[in-house]
Amino acid sequence: MKIVYVDNNATTKVDPEVLEEMLPYFSEFYGNPSSMHSFGGETGKKIKEAREKVAGLIHAQPEEIIFTSCGTESDNTAILSALKTNPGKKHIITSRVEHPAVKNLCKNLSENGYRVTFVPVDEKGRLDLDMLLGSVTDDTAIVSIMWANNETGVVFPIEEIAENLAEKKVIFHTDAVQAVGKIHIDLSKTKIDMLALSGHKLHAPKGVGALYVRKGTRFSPFLNGGHQEKGRRGGTENVASIVGLGKACELARTYIEKENTEVSALRDKLERELLKKIPLSIVNGETINRLPGTTNISFEYIEGEAILLMMNELGICASSGSACTSGSLEPSHVLRAMGVPYTAAHGSIRFSLGRYNTESDVDYIIDKLPPIIQKLREMSPFWQNRDRK
Ligand code: PLP
């Protein structure tokens, strides 16, 4: 069956060049980078090279990069480090639309002695900047705001926020897991203190990530152990995956142009044609400051899960904006924060395109999806009763 993969915000295919670069580090060069012998030193050299490549993509210094096991670990490390190095401060600021990697940690902290401000967004998914900046107090230990939203693709004005927070001398962390490799990031020009990224969102393998910690930022490790990562993250390095992340970052520098021209053009075509062919379909989130490959569309009066299942039968892989939690279908916290009406939030689908998508993928979805929506609506009591008050 033809597979049309448009779920790149969930995870991406490992680039063949990344895989090729990784393979020798499973078999040929398996030494421990901390060993004194030169066999281990070979892997140490390769980690150094990977660190330079990751730093290169975001215009950081290599020593500002700490390798981790994933984006979630990077996010947790950043926030917990800020709290540990500011023991007197008990206030955290984040947004209402963060990924669970930040949202659930903050929720947990709010139940354990910390006060958390969850800054709202408007109906287009845009952050309330005045409220964010107005919430900062002397008690604020950290502000953590995502660079780009994983569900809608909406990009927040992170450089502007960083600038404002630097004046207030508050630690600023950004979850840039969805942004890195898709939009230009130049940390040499911003005042961001910490930034999280994840390998599997940019064509490296799952289970590897990195945390950028700006030189001079006070830091406390999350994993205490050996002296790896200069004592900032204990645990023997996942050498092959780190090598893969380095290669993926090197490649991302060459592909970022394509993301912002070809991938965004494919996304625009998909969005335009679906909106044209399917009545009562709405794009969730603003369409100006948005990741190049993402569109989140609500097809009113039907369930996203049903759409996904029917698309799945035809080999189309996407995501829905609702999650089946404890038996009840709850719309996503992101769409709820945006105030998307119930009838639309339930039928939302996220299409996230990447560099492997083609025009024929997009044409396939444009051809197959409208009849699916029509069929589901014919079966939907909500659709049949939509005009009744
Ligand atoms: N932050 C965002 C915005 C994400 O989209 C994701 C993954 O979906 C994460 C954090 C977590 O990354 P990882 O899967 O590497 O833990």
Coordinates of C-alpha atoms and ligand atoms in Angstrom, one line a residue:
M1 CA 0.0 0.0 0.0
K2 CA 1.1 3.5 -0.7
I3 CA 2.2 5.3 2.5
V4 CA 1.8 9.1 2.6
Y5 CA 3.5 10.2 5.7
V6 CA 2.4 13.7 6.8
D7 CA 3.1 13.3 10.5
N8 CA 6.6 14.8 10.7
N9 CA 5.9 16.8 13.9
A10 CA 5.4 13.4 15.6
T11 CA 8.7 12.0 14.3
T12 CA 10.7 12.0 11.1
K13 CA 12.5 9.4 9.0
V14 CA 16.2 9.0 9.8
D15 CA 18.0 10.5 6.8
P16 CA 20.0 7.8 5.0
E17 CA 23.2 9.9 5.3
V18 CA 22.6 10.1 9.1
L19 CA 22.2 6.4 9.3
E20 CA 25.4 5.8 7.3
E21 CA 27.3 8.1 9.6
M22 CA 26.0 6.3 12.7
L23 CA 26.6 2.6 11.7
P24 CA 30.3 2.3 12.4
Y25 CA 29.7 3.5 16.0
F26 CA 27.7 0.4 16.7
S27 CA 30.2 -2.1 15.4
E28 CA 33.6 -0.8 14.4
F29 CA 34.2 2.1 16.9
Y30 CA 32.5 0.9 20.1
G31 CA 35.0 2.3 22.6
N32 CA 33.9 4.3 25.6
P33 CA 34.7 8.0 24.9
S34 CA 35.9 8.3 28.5
S35 CA 38.5 5.6 28.2
M36 CA 42.2 6.4 28.3
H37 CA 43.1 4.3 25.2
S38 CA 43.1 5.8 21.8
F39 CA 40.4 3.4 20.6
G40 CA 37.9 5.1 23.0
G41 CA 39.4 8.4 22.0
E42 CA 38.1 7.9 18.4
T43 CA 34.6 8.0 19.6
G44 CA 35.4 11.0 21.8
K45 CA 36.6 12.9 18.8
K46 CA 33.4 12.1 16.9
I47 CA 31.3 13.4 19.8
K48 CA 33.3 16.6 19.7
E49 CA 32.6 16.9 16.0
A50 CA 28.9 16.3 16.6
R51 CA 28.8 19.0 19.3
E52 CA 30.3 21.5 16.8
K53 CA 27.7 20.6 14.2
V54 CA 24.8 20.9 16.6
A55 CA 26.2 24.3 17.8
G56 CA 26.6 25.3 14.2
L57 CA 23.0 24.9 13.3
I58 CA 21.8 27.2 16.1
H59 CA 24.9 29.5 16.1
A60 CA 26.0 28.6 19.6
Q61 CA 29.4 27.7 21.0
P62 CA 30.2 23.9 21.1
E63 CA 30.7 24.0 24.9
E64 CA 27.2 25.4 25.3
I65 CA 25.7 22.1 24.0
I66 CA 24.9 19.2 26.4
F67 CA 23.7 16.0 24.9
T68 CA 20.7 14.4 26.4
S69 CA 18.4 11.4 25.7
C70 CA 15.5 13.5 24.3
G71 CA 13.6 16.8 24.1
T72 CA 11.7 15.9 27.3
E73 CA 14.9 15.4 29.2
S74 CA 16.3 18.7 27.9
D75 CA 13.2 20.6 28.9
N76 CA 13.1 19.0 32.4
T77 CA 16.8 19.7 32.9
A78 CA 16.4 23.3 32.0
I79 CA 13.5 24.1 34.3
L80 CA 14.8 22.1 37.2
S81 CA 18.2 23.6 36.9
A82 CA 16.8 27.1 37.1
L83 CA 14.8 26.2 40.2
K84 CA 17.8 24.6 41.9
T85 CA 20.2 27.5 41.2
N86 CA 17.6 29.9 42.4
P87 CA 16.4 28.2 45.6
G88 CA 14.7 31.3 47.0
K89 CA 12.4 31.7 44.0
K90 CA 9.2 29.9 43.7
H91 CA 7.5 31.2 40.6
I92 CA 7.5 29.8 37.0
I93 CA 6.0 31.3 33.9
T94 CA 5.0 29.2 30.9
S95 CA 2.2 29.1 28.4
R96 CA -1.1 27.3 28.2
V97 CA -0.1 25.5 25.0
E98 CA 3.2 23.9 25.9
H99 CA 4.1 20.3 25.0
P100 CA 3.5 17.9 28.0
A101 CA 7.3 17.8 28.4
V102 CA 7.0 21.3 30.0
K103 CA 3.3 21.4 30.8
N104 CA 3.2 18.3 33.0
L105 CA 6.4 19.1 34.8
C106 CA 5.1 22.6 35.6
K107 CA 1.8 21.1 36.7
N108 CA 3.7 18.7 39.0
L109 CA 5.8 21.6 40.4
S110 CA 2.6 23.6 41.0
E111 CA 1.5 20.7 43.3
N112 CA 4.8 20.8 45.1
G113 CA 5.3 24.3 46.4
Y114 CA 5.8 26.3 43.2
R115 CA 3.4 28.9 41.8
V116 CA 3.0 28.6 38.0
T117 CA 1.5 31.2 35.7
F118 CA 0.2 29.7 32.5
V119 CA 0.0 32.5 30.0
P120 CA -3.0 32.4 27.7
V121 CA -3.1 32.6 23.9
D122 CA -5.7 34.2 21.6
E123 CA -8.0 32.4 19.1
K124 CA -5.2 32.4 16.6
G125 CA -2.8 30.7 19.1
R126 CA -0.8 33.9 19.6
L127 CA 0.7 34.5 23.0
D128 CA -0.4 37.3 25.3
L129 CA 3.0 39.0 25.6
D130 CA 1.7 41.8 27.9
M131 CA 0.5 39.3 30.3
L132 CA 3.7 37.3 30.1
L133 CA 6.0 40.2 30.8
G134 CA 3.5 41.6 33.4
S135 CA 3.6 38.4 35.3
V136 CA 7.4 38.5 36.0
T137 CA 8.2 39.3 39.7
D138 CA 11.3 39.1 41.9
D139 CA 10.1 35.6 42.8
T140 CA 10.2 34.4 39.2
A141 CA 12.9 31.7 38.7
I142 CA 12.3 30.9 35.1
V143 CA 10.2 31.6 32.0
S144 CA 9.8 28.6 29.7
I145 CA 8.0 29.3 26.4
M146 CA 8.1 27.0 23.3
W147 CA 9.5 28.4 20.1
A148 CA 6.9 26.7 17.9
N149 CA 3.8 24.8 18.7
N150 CA 3.8 21.2 17.8
E151 CA 0.0 21.1 17.1
T152 CA -0.6 24.3 15.1
G153 CA 2.9 25.2 14.0
V154 CA 2.4 28.7 15.4
V155 CA 5.8 30.4 16.0
F156 CA 6.1 32.6 19.1
P157 CA 8.3 35.8 19.1
I158 CA 11.0 34.2 21.1
E159 CA 13.8 36.7 20.4
E160 CA 11.5 39.6 21.5
I161 CA 10.6 37.8 24.7
A162 CA 14.3 37.0 25.3
E163 CA 15.2 40.6 24.9
N164 CA 12.5 41.8 27.3
L165 CA 13.4 39.1 29.9
A166 CA 17.1 39.9 29.8
E167 CA 16.3 43.4 31.0
K168 CA 14.4 41.9 33.9
K169 CA 17.2 39.4 34.6
V170 CA 15.0 36.3 34.5
I171 CA 16.2 33.0 33.2
F172 CA 14.6 32.2 29.9
H173 CA 14.3 28.7 28.4
T174 CA 12.7 27.8 25.1
D175 CA 11.4 24.4 24.0
A176 CA 12.6 24.6 20.4
V177 CA 12.0 21.0 19.6
Q178 CA 9.7 21.8 16.7
A179 CA 11.6 24.8 15.5
V180 CA 15.2 23.6 15.2
G181 CA 15.9 22.7 11.6
K182 CA 12.7 24.2 10.3
I183 CA 13.3 27.9 10.9
H184 CA 16.5 29.9 11.2
I185 CA 17.8 30.2 14.7
D186 CA 20.7 32.4 15.6
L187 CA 21.5 32.2 19.3
S188 CA 24.4 34.6 18.9
K189 CA 21.9 37.3 18.3
T190 CA 19.5 36.5 21.2
K191 CA 19.5 36.5 24.9
I192 CA 18.0 33.0 25.4
D193 CA 19.6 31.2 28.3
M194 CA 18.5 27.6 27.6
L195 CA 17.1 25.9 24.5
A196 CA 15.9 22.3 24.1
L197 CA 16.0 20.3 20.9
S198 CA 15.3 16.7 19.9
G199 CA 16.9 14.5 17.3
H200 CA 13.9 12.6 16.0
K201 CA 12.2 15.8 14.8
L202 CA 15.0 16.6 12.4
H203 CA 15.8 13.3 10.8
A204 CA 18.1 11.9 13.5
P205 CA 17.1 8.9 15.5
K206 CA 14.7 8.8 18.5
G207 CA 16.3 8.9 21.9
V208 CA 18.8 11.7 21.5
G209 CA 18.5 15.4 22.2
A210 CA 20.5 18.4 23.3
L211 CA 20.2 21.3 25.7
Y212 CA 21.9 24.6 24.9
V213 CA 23.0 26.4 28.0
R214 CA 24.4 29.9 27.4
K215 CA 27.9 30.5 28.7
G216 CA 27.6 32.0 32.2
T217 CA 24.2 30.6 33.0
R218 CA 24.2 28.9 36.4
F219 CA 23.5 25.2 35.9
S220 CA 22.6 22.2 38.0
P221 CA 22.6 18.7 36.3
F222 CA 19.4 16.6 36.1
L223 CA 21.3 13.3 35.9
N224 CA 24.1 13.1 38.5
G225 CA 26.7 10.5 37.7
G226 CA 30.1 10.4 35.9
H227 CA 32.0 13.3 34.5
Q228 CA 30.5 13.0 31.0
E229 CA 29.4 16.3 29.4
K230 CA 31.8 18.1 31.8
G231 CA 29.8 16.8 34.7
R232 CA 26.6 18.4 33.4
R233 CA 24.9 15.1 32.4
G234 CA 26.0 11.8 33.8
G235 CA 25.8 8.6 31.9
T236 CA 27.9 7.0 29.2
E237 CA 27.2 8.8 25.9
N238 CA 24.8 7.4 23.3
V239 CA 27.7 7.7 20.8
A240 CA 26.0 6.5 17.6
S241 CA 22.9 8.7 18.2
I242 CA 25.0 11.7 19.1
V243 CA 26.9 11.2 15.8
G244 CA 23.5 10.9 14.1
L245 CA 22.3 14.1 15.7
G246 CA 25.4 15.9 14.6
K247 CA 25.0 14.8 11.0
A248 CA 21.3 15.6 11.0
C249 CA 22.1 19.2 12.2
E250 CA 24.7 19.5 9.5
L251 CA 22.2 18.4 6.9
A252 CA 19.5 20.7 8.3
R253 CA 21.6 23.7 7.5
T254 CA 21.4 22.7 3.9
Y255 CA 17.8 21.7 3.9
I256 CA 16.3 24.7 5.8
E257 CA 15.9 26.7 2.6
K258 CA 13.9 23.8 1.1
E259 CA 11.7 23.6 4.2
N260 CA 10.9 27.3 3.8
T261 CA 10.2 27.2 0.0
E262 CA 9.3 23.7 -1.3
V263 CA 7.9 22.2 1.9
S264 CA 5.9 25.3 2.7
A265 CA 4.5 25.5 -0.9
L266 CA 3.3 21.9 -0.6
R267 CA 1.7 22.6 2.8
D268 CA 0.0 25.7 1.3
K269 CA -1.3 23.7 -1.7
L270 CA -2.7 21.0 0.6
E271 CA -4.4 23.6 2.9
R272 CA -5.8 25.7 0.0
E273 CA -7.3 22.7 -1.8
L274 CA -8.8 21.1 1.3
L275 CA -10.4 24.3 2.3
K276 CA -11.8 24.8 -1.2
K277 CA -13.1 21.3 -1.5
I278 CA -14.4 20.7 2.0
P279 CA -17.1 23.0 3.4
L280 CA -16.9 24.0 7.0
S281 CA -13.2 23.4 7.3
I282 CA -11.1 25.9 9.3
V283 CA -7.4 26.4 9.8
N284 CA -6.5 26.4 13.5
G285 CA -3.8 29.0 14.4
E286 CA -2.4 32.0 12.6
T287 CA -1.0 31.3 9.2
I288 CA 1.7 34.0 9.0
N289 CA 4.1 33.1 11.8
R290 CA 3.9 29.3 11.3
L291 CA 6.3 26.4 10.8
P292 CA 6.7 25.7 7.1
G293 CA 5.3 22.2 7.0
T294 CA 2.4 22.3 9.5
T295 CA -1.3 22.9 9.0
N296 CA -4.0 22.1 11.6
I297 CA -7.4 21.9 10.0
S298 CA -10.8 21.3 11.7
F299 CA -13.5 19.6 9.8
E300 CA -16.5 20.6 11.7
Y301 CA -19.1 18.1 13.2
I302 CA -17.0 14.9 13.0
E303 CA -14.4 13.2 15.1
G304 CA -10.7 13.5 14.3
E305 CA -10.2 9.9 15.3
A306 CA -12.7 8.6 12.7
I307 CA -10.9 10.7 10.0
L308 CA -7.6 9.3 11.1
L309 CA -8.8 5.7 10.9
M310 CA -10.3 6.2 7.4
M311 CA -7.1 7.9 6.2
N312 CA -5.1 5.1 7.7
E313 CA -7.0 2.6 5.6
L314 CA -5.6 4.5 2.6
G315 CA -2.1 4.8 3.9
I316 CA -2.3 8.4 5.0
C317 CA -0.5 9.0 8.3
A318 CA -1.4 12.2 10.2
S319 CA -2.4 13.2 13.7
S320 CA -5.6 14.4 15.4
G321 CA -6.0 17.2 17.8
S322 CA -7.9 15.2 20.3
A323 CA -6.7 12.5 22.6
C324 CA -8.6 9.7 24.1
T325 CA -8.1 10.2 27.7
S326 CA -9.7 8.0 30.4
G327 CA -12.4 6.9 28.0
S328 CA -13.6 10.4 27.0
L329 CA -12.5 12.2 23.8
E330 CA -11.0 15.4 25.0
P331 CA -10.0 18.0 22.5
S332 CA -6.3 19.0 22.8
H333 CA -5.3 21.5 25.5
V334 CA -3.9 23.7 22.7
L335 CA -7.1 24.0 20.8
R336 CA -9.0 24.5 24.1
A337 CA -6.6 27.3 25.1
M338 CA -7.4 28.9 21.7
G339 CA -11.1 28.7 22.4
V340 CA -11.7 26.5 19.3
P341 CA -15.5 25.6 19.5
Y342 CA -16.3 22.1 20.6
T343 CA -17.7 21.1 17.2
A344 CA -14.5 22.1 15.4
A345 CA -11.9 21.0 18.1
H346 CA -13.1 17.4 17.9
G347 CA -12.6 17.2 14.1
S348 CA -9.1 18.6 13.9
I349 CA -6.3 17.0 12.0
R350 CA -2.6 18.0 12.0
F351 CA -0.8 17.5 8.7
S352 CA 2.9 18.0 9.1
L353 CA 5.0 17.8 6.0
G354 CA 8.7 17.4 5.6
R355 CA 11.5 17.2 3.1
Y356 CA 10.5 13.7 1.9
N357 CA 7.0 14.7 0.9
T358 CA 6.2 15.2 -2.8
E359 CA 3.5 16.8 -4.9
S360 CA 2.0 13.4 -5.5
D361 CA 1.6 12.9 -1.7
V362 CA -0.3 16.2 -1.5
D363 CA -2.5 15.4 -4.5
Y364 CA -3.3 12.0 -3.0
I365 CA -4.6 13.6 0.2
I366 CA -6.5 16.2 -1.8
D367 CA -8.2 13.4 -3.8
K368 CA -8.9 11.0 -0.9
L369 CA -9.9 13.2 2.0
P370 CA -13.0 15.1 0.7
P371 CA -15.0 11.9 0.2
I372 CA -14.0 10.6 3.7
I373 CA -15.2 13.8 5.3
Q374 CA -18.5 13.7 3.3
K375 CA -19.1 10.0 4.3
L376 CA -18.4 10.7 8.0
R377 CA -20.6 13.7 8.0
E378 CA -23.5 11.7 6.5
M379 CA -23.1 9.3 9.5
S380 CA -22.8 12.1 12.1
P381 CA -25.8 13.1 14.1
F382 CA -24.0 16.4 14.9
W383 CA -23.8 17.2 11.2
Q384 CA -27.5 16.3 10.6
N385 CA -28.6 18.5 13.5
R386 CA -26.2 21.3 12.9
D387 CA -28.8 24.0 12.1
R388 CA -31.1 23.1 15.1
K389 CA -30.7 25.4 18.0
Ligands
PLP1 N1 8.6 19.6 22.9 C1 7.8 19.6 21.8 C2 7.3 20.9 21.3 C3 7.6 18.4 21.1 O1 6.8 18.5 20.0 C4 8.1 17.2 21.6 C5 7.8 15.9 20.9 O2 6.7 15.8 20.4 C6 8.9 17.3 22.8 C7 9.1 18.5 23.4 C8 9.4 16.0 23.4 O3 10.5 15.6 22.6 P1 11.0 14.0 22.8 O4 10.0 13.2 22.1 O5 12.4 14.0 22.2 O6 11.1 13.8 24.3

